Coordinates of N, CA, C and O in Angstrom, one line a residue:
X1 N 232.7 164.4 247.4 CA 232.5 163.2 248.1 C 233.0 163.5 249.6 O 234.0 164.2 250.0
X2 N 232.2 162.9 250.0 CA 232.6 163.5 252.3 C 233.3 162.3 252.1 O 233.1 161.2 251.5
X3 N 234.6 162.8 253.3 CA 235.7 162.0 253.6 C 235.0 161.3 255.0 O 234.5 162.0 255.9
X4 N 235.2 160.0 255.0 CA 235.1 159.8 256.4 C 236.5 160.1 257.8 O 237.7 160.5 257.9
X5 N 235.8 159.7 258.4 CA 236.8 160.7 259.5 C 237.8 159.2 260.2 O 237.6 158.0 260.5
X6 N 238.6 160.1 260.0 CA 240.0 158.7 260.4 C 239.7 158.4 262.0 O 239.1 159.1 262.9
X7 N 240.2 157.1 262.0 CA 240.4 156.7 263.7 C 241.6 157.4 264.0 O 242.5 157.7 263.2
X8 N 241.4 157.7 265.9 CA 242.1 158.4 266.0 C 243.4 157.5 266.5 O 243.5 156.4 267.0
X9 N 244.6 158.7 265.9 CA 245.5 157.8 266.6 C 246.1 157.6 267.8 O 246.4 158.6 268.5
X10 N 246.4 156.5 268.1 CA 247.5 156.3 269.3 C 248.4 155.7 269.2 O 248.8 154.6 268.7
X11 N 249.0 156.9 269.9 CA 251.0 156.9 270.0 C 251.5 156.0 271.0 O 251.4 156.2 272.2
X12 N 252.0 154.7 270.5 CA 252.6 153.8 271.2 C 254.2 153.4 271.2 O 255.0 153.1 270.3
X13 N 254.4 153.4 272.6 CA 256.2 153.4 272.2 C 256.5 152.3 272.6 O 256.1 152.0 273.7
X14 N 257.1 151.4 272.1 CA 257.8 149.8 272.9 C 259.2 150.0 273.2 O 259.6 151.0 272.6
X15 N 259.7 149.8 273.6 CA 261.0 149.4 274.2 C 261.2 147.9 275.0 O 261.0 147.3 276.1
X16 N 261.9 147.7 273.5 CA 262.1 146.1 273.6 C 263.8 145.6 273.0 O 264.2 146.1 271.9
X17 N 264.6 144.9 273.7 CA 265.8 144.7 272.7 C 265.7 143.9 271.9 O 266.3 144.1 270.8
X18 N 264.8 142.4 272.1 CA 265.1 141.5 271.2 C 263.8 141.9 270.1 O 262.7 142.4 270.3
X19 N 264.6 141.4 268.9 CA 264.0 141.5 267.9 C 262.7 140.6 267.3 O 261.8 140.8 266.4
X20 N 263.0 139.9 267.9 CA 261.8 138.7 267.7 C 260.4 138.9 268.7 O 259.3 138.4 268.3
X21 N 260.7 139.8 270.1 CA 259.5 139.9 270.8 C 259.2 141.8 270.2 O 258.3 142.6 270.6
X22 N 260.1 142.1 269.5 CA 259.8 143.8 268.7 C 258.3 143.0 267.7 O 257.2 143.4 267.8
X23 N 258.7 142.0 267.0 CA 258.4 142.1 265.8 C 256.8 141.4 266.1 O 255.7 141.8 265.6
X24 N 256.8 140.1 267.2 CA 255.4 139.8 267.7 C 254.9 140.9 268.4 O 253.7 140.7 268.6
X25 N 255.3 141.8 268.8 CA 254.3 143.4 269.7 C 253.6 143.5 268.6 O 252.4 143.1 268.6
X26 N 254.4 144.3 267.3 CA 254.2 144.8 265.8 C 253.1 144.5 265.4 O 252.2 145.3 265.0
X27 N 253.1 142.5 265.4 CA 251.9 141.8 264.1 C 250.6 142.3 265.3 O 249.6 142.9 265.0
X28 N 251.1 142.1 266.9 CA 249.8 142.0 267.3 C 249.0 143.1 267.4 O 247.7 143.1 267.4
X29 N 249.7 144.2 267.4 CA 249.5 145.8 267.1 C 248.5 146.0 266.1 O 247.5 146.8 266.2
X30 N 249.1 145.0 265.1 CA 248.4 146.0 263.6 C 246.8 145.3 264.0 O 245.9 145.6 263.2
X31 N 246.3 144.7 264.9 CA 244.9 143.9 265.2 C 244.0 145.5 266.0 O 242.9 145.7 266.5
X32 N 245.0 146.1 265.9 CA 244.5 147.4 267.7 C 244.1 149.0 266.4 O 245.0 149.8 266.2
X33 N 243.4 149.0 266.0 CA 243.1 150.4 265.2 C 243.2 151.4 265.9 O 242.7 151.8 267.0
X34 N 244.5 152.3 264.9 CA 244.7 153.1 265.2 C 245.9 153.5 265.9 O 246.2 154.5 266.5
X35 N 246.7 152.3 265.8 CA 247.8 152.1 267.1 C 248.9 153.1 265.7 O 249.0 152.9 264.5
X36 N 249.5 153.8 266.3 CA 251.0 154.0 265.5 C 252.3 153.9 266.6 O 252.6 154.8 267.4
X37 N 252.8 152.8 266.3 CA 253.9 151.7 267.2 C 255.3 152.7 266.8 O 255.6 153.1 265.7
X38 N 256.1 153.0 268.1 CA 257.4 153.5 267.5 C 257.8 152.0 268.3 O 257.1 151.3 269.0
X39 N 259.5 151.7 267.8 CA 260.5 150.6 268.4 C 261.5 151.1 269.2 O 261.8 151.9 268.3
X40 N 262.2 151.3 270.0 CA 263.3 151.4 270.4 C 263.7 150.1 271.2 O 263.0 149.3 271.7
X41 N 265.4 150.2 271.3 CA 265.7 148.6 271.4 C 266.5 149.0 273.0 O 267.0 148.0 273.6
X42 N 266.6 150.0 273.5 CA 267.3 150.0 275.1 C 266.8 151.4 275.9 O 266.0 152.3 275.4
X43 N 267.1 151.3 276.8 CA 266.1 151.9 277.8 C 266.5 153.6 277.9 O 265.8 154.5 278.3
X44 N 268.0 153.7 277.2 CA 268.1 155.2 277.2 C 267.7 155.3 276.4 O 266.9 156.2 276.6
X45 N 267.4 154.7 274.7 CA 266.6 155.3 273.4 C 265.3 155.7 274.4 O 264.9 156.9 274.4
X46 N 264.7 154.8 274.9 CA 263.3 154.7 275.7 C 263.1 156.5 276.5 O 262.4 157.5 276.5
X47 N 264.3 155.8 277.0 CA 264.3 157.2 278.4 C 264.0 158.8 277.1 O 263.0 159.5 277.1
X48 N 265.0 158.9 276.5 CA 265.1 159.7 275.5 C 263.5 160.1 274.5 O 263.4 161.2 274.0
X49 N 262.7 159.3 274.3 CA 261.7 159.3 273.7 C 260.8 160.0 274.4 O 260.2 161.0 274.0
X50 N 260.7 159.2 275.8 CA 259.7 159.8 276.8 C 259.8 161.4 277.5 O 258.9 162.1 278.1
X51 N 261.0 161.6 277.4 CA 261.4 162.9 277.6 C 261.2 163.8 276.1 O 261.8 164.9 276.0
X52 N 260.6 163.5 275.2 CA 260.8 164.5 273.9 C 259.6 164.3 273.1 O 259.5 165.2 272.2
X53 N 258.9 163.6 273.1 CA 257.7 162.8 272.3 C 256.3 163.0 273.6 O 256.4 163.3 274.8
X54 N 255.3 162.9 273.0 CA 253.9 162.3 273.9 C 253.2 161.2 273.5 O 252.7 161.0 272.4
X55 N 253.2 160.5 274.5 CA 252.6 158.9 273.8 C 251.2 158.8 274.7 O 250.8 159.5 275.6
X56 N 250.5 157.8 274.2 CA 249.2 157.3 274.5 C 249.4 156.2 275.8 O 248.8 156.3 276.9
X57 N 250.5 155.1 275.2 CA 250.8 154.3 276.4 C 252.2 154.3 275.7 O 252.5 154.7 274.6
X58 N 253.0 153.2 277.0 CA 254.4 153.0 276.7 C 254.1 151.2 277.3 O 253.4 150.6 278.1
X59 N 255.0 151.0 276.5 CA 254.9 149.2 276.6 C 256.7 149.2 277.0 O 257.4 149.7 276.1
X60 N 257.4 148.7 278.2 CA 258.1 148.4 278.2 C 258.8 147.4 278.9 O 258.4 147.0 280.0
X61 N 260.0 146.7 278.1 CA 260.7 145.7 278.9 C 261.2 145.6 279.8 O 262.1 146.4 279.7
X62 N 261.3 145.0 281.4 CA 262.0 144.8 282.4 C 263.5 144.8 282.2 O 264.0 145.6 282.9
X63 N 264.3 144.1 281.5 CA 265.5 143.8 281.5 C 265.9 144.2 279.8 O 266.0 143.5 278.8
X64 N 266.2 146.0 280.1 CA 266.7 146.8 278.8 C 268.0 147.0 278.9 O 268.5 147.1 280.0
X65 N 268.9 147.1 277.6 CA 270.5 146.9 278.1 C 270.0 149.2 278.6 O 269.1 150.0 278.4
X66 N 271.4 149.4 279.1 CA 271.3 150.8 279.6 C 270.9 151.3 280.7 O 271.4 151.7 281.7
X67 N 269.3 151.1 280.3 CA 268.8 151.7 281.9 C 267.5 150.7 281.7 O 267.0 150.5 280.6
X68 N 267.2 150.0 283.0 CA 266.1 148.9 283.5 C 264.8 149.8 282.6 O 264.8 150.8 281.9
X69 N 264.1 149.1 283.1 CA 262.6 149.3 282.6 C 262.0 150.1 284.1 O 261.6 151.3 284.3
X70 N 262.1 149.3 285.0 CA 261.8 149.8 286.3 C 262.8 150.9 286.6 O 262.3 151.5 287.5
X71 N 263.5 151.2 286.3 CA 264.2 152.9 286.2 C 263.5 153.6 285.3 O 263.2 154.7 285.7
X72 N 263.3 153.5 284.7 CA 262.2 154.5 283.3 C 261.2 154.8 283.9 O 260.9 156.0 284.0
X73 N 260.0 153.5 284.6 CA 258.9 154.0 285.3 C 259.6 154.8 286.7 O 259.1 155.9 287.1
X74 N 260.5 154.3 287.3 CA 260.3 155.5 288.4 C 260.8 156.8 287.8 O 260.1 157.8 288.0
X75 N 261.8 157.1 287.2 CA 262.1 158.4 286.7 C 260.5 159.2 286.0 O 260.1 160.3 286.3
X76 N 260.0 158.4 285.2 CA 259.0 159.1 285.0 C 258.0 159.4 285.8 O 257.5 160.6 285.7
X77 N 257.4 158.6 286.8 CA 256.8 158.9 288.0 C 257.2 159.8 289.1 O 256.5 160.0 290.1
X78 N 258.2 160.2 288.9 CA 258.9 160.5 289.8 C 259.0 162.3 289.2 O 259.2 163.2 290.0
X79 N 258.9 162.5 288.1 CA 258.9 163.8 287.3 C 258.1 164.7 286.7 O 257.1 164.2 286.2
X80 N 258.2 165.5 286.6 CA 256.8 166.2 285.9 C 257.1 166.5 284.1 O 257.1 167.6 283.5
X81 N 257.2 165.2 283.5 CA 257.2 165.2 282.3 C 256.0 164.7 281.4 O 254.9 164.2 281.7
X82 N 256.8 165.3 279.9 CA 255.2 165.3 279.4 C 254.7 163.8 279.2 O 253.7 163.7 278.4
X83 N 255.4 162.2 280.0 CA 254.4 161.3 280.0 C 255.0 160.5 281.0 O 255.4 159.4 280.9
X84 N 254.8 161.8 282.5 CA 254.6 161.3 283.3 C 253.1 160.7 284.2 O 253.1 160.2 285.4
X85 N 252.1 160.8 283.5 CA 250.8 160.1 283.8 C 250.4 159.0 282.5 O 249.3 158.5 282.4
X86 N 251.4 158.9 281.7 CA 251.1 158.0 280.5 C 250.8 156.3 281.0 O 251.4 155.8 282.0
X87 N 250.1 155.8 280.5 CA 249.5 154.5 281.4 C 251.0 153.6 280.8 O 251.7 154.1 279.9
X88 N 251.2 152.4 281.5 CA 252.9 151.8 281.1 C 252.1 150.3 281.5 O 251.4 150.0 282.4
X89 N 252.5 149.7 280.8 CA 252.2 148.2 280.8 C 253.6 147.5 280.4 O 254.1 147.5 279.3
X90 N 254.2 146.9 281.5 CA 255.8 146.3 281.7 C 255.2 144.6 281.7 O 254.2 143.9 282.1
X91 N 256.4 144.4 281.1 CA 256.6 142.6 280.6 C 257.5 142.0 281.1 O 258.0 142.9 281.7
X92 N 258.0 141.1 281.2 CA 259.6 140.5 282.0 C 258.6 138.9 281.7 O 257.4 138.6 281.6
X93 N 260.1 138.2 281.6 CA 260.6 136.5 282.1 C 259.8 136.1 283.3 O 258.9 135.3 283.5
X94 N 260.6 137.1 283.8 CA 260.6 136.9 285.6 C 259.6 137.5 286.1 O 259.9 138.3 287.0
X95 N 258.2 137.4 285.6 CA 256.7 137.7 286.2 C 255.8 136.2 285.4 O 255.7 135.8 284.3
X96 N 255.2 135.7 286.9 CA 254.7 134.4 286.8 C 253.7 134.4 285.8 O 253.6 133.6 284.8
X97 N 252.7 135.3 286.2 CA 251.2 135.7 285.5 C 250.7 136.8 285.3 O 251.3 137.7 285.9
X98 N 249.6 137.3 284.5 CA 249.2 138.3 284.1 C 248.8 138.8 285.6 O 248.3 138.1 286.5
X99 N 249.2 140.5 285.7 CA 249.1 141.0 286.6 C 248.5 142.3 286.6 O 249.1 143.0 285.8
X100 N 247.6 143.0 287.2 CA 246.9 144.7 286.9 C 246.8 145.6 287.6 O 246.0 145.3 288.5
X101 N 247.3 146.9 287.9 CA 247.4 147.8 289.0 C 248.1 147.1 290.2 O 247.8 146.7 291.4
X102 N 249.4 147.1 289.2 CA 250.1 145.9 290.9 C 250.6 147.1 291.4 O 251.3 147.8 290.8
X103 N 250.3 147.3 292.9 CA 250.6 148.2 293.9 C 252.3 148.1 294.1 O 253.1 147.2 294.1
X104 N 252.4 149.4 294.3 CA 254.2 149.9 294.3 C 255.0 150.2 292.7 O 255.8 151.1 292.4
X105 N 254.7 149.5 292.2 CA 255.2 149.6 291.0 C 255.3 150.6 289.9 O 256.1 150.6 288.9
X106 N 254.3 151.3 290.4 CA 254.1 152.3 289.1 C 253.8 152.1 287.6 O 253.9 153.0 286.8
X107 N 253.3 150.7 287.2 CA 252.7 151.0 286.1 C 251.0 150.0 286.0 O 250.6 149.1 286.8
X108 N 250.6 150.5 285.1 CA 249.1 149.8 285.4 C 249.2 148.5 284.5 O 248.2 148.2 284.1
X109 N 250.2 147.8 284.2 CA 249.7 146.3 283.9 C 250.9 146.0 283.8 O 251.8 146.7 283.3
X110 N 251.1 144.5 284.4 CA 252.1 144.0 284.3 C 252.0 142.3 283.5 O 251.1 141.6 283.8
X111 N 253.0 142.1 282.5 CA 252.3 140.7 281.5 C 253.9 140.1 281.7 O 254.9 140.7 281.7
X112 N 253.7 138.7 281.9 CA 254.4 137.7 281.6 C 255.2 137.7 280.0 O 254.7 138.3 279.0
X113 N 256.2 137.1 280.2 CA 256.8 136.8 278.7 C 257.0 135.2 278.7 O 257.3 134.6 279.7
X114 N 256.9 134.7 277.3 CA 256.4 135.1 276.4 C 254.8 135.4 276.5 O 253.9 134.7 277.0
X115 N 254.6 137.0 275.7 CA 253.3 137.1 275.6 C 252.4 136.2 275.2 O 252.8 135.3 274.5
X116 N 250.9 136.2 275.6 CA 249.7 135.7 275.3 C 249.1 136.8 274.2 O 248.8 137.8 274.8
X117 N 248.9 136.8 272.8 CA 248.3 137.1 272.0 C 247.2 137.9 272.0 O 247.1 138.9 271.5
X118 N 245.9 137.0 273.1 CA 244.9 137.7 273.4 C 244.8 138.7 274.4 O 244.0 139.7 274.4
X119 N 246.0 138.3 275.7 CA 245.7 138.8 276.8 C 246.5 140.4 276.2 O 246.0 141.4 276.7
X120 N 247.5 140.5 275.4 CA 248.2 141.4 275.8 C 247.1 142.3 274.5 O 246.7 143.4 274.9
X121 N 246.7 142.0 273.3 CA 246.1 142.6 272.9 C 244.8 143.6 274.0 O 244.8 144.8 274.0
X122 N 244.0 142.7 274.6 CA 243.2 143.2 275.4 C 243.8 144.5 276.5 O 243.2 145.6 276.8
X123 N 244.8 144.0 276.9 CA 245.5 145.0 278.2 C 245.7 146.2 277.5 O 245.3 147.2 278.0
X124 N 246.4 146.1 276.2 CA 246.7 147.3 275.4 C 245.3 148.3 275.5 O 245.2 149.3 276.2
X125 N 244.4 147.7 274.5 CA 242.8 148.2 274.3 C 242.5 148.9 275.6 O 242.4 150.1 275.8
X126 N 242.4 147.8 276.6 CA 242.3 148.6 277.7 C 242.9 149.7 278.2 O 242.2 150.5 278.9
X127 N 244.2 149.7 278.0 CA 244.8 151.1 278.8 C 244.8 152.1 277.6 O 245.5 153.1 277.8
X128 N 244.2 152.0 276.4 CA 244.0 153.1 275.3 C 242.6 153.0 275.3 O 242.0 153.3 274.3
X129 N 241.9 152.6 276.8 CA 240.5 153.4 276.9 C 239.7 152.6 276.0 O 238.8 153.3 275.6
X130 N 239.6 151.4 275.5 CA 238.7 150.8 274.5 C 238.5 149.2 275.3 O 238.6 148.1 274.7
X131 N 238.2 149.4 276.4 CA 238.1 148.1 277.1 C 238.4 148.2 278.2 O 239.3 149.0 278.6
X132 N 237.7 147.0 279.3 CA 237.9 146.7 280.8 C 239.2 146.4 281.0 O 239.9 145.8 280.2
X133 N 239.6 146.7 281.8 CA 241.1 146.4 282.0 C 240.7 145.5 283.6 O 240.5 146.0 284.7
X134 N 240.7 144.2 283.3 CA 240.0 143.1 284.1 C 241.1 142.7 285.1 O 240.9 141.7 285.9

């Protein structure tokens, strides 16, 4: 019997502390084929990951206990590590509306919290190459 051929995967890392916006990323995840979600809950686990692992995208939070989220993207932008061109889509409180290639910033999407269900599923898709990134 021919096996069919798996979807491929993508390596997604979150860095999130609370556990309640870990666990809505998670449900919305399992809708994204192919997604394999790591968690980390503060910004040096984060930092630490991104320096030892290679990911597809990195989803992370603005306000991480340890080290900021905008310290992670500039160190990584700023380095020649192995996911320093990894696409980063950052979340915070304190961003009014959905936002895309916001200039200076360093990552390619930026989303309001609490998340929108569809929007962030879509932003994901999109920066894993399976959709417009609008």
């Amino acid at each position: 019997m021919k096996e069919l051929p798996s979807a491929p995967r993508h390596r997604v890392l979150l860095a999130e502390d609370d556990i309640i916006s870990q666990q809505i990323v998670h449900v919305l995840l399992q809708g994204v084929e192919g997604v394999e979600l790591r968690i980390v809950s503060d910004g040096r686990a984060a930092l630490e990951a991104v320096l030892t692992d290679q990911y597809d995208l990195l989803i992370l939070d603005q306000n991480l206990p340890e080290i900021t989220g905008d310290r992670i993207v500039r160190h990584l932008r700023a380095g020649n590590t192995r996911n320093s061109g990894t696409p980063i889509l950052r979340f915070s409180a304190e961003i009014d509306g959905p936002g895309h290639r916001q200039s200076g910033t360093g990552v390619e999407a930026l989303l309001p919290k609490p998340l929108a269900g569809e929007v962030f599923v879509d932003t994901v898709r999109a920066l894993l190459g399976r959709g417009p990134l609008s």
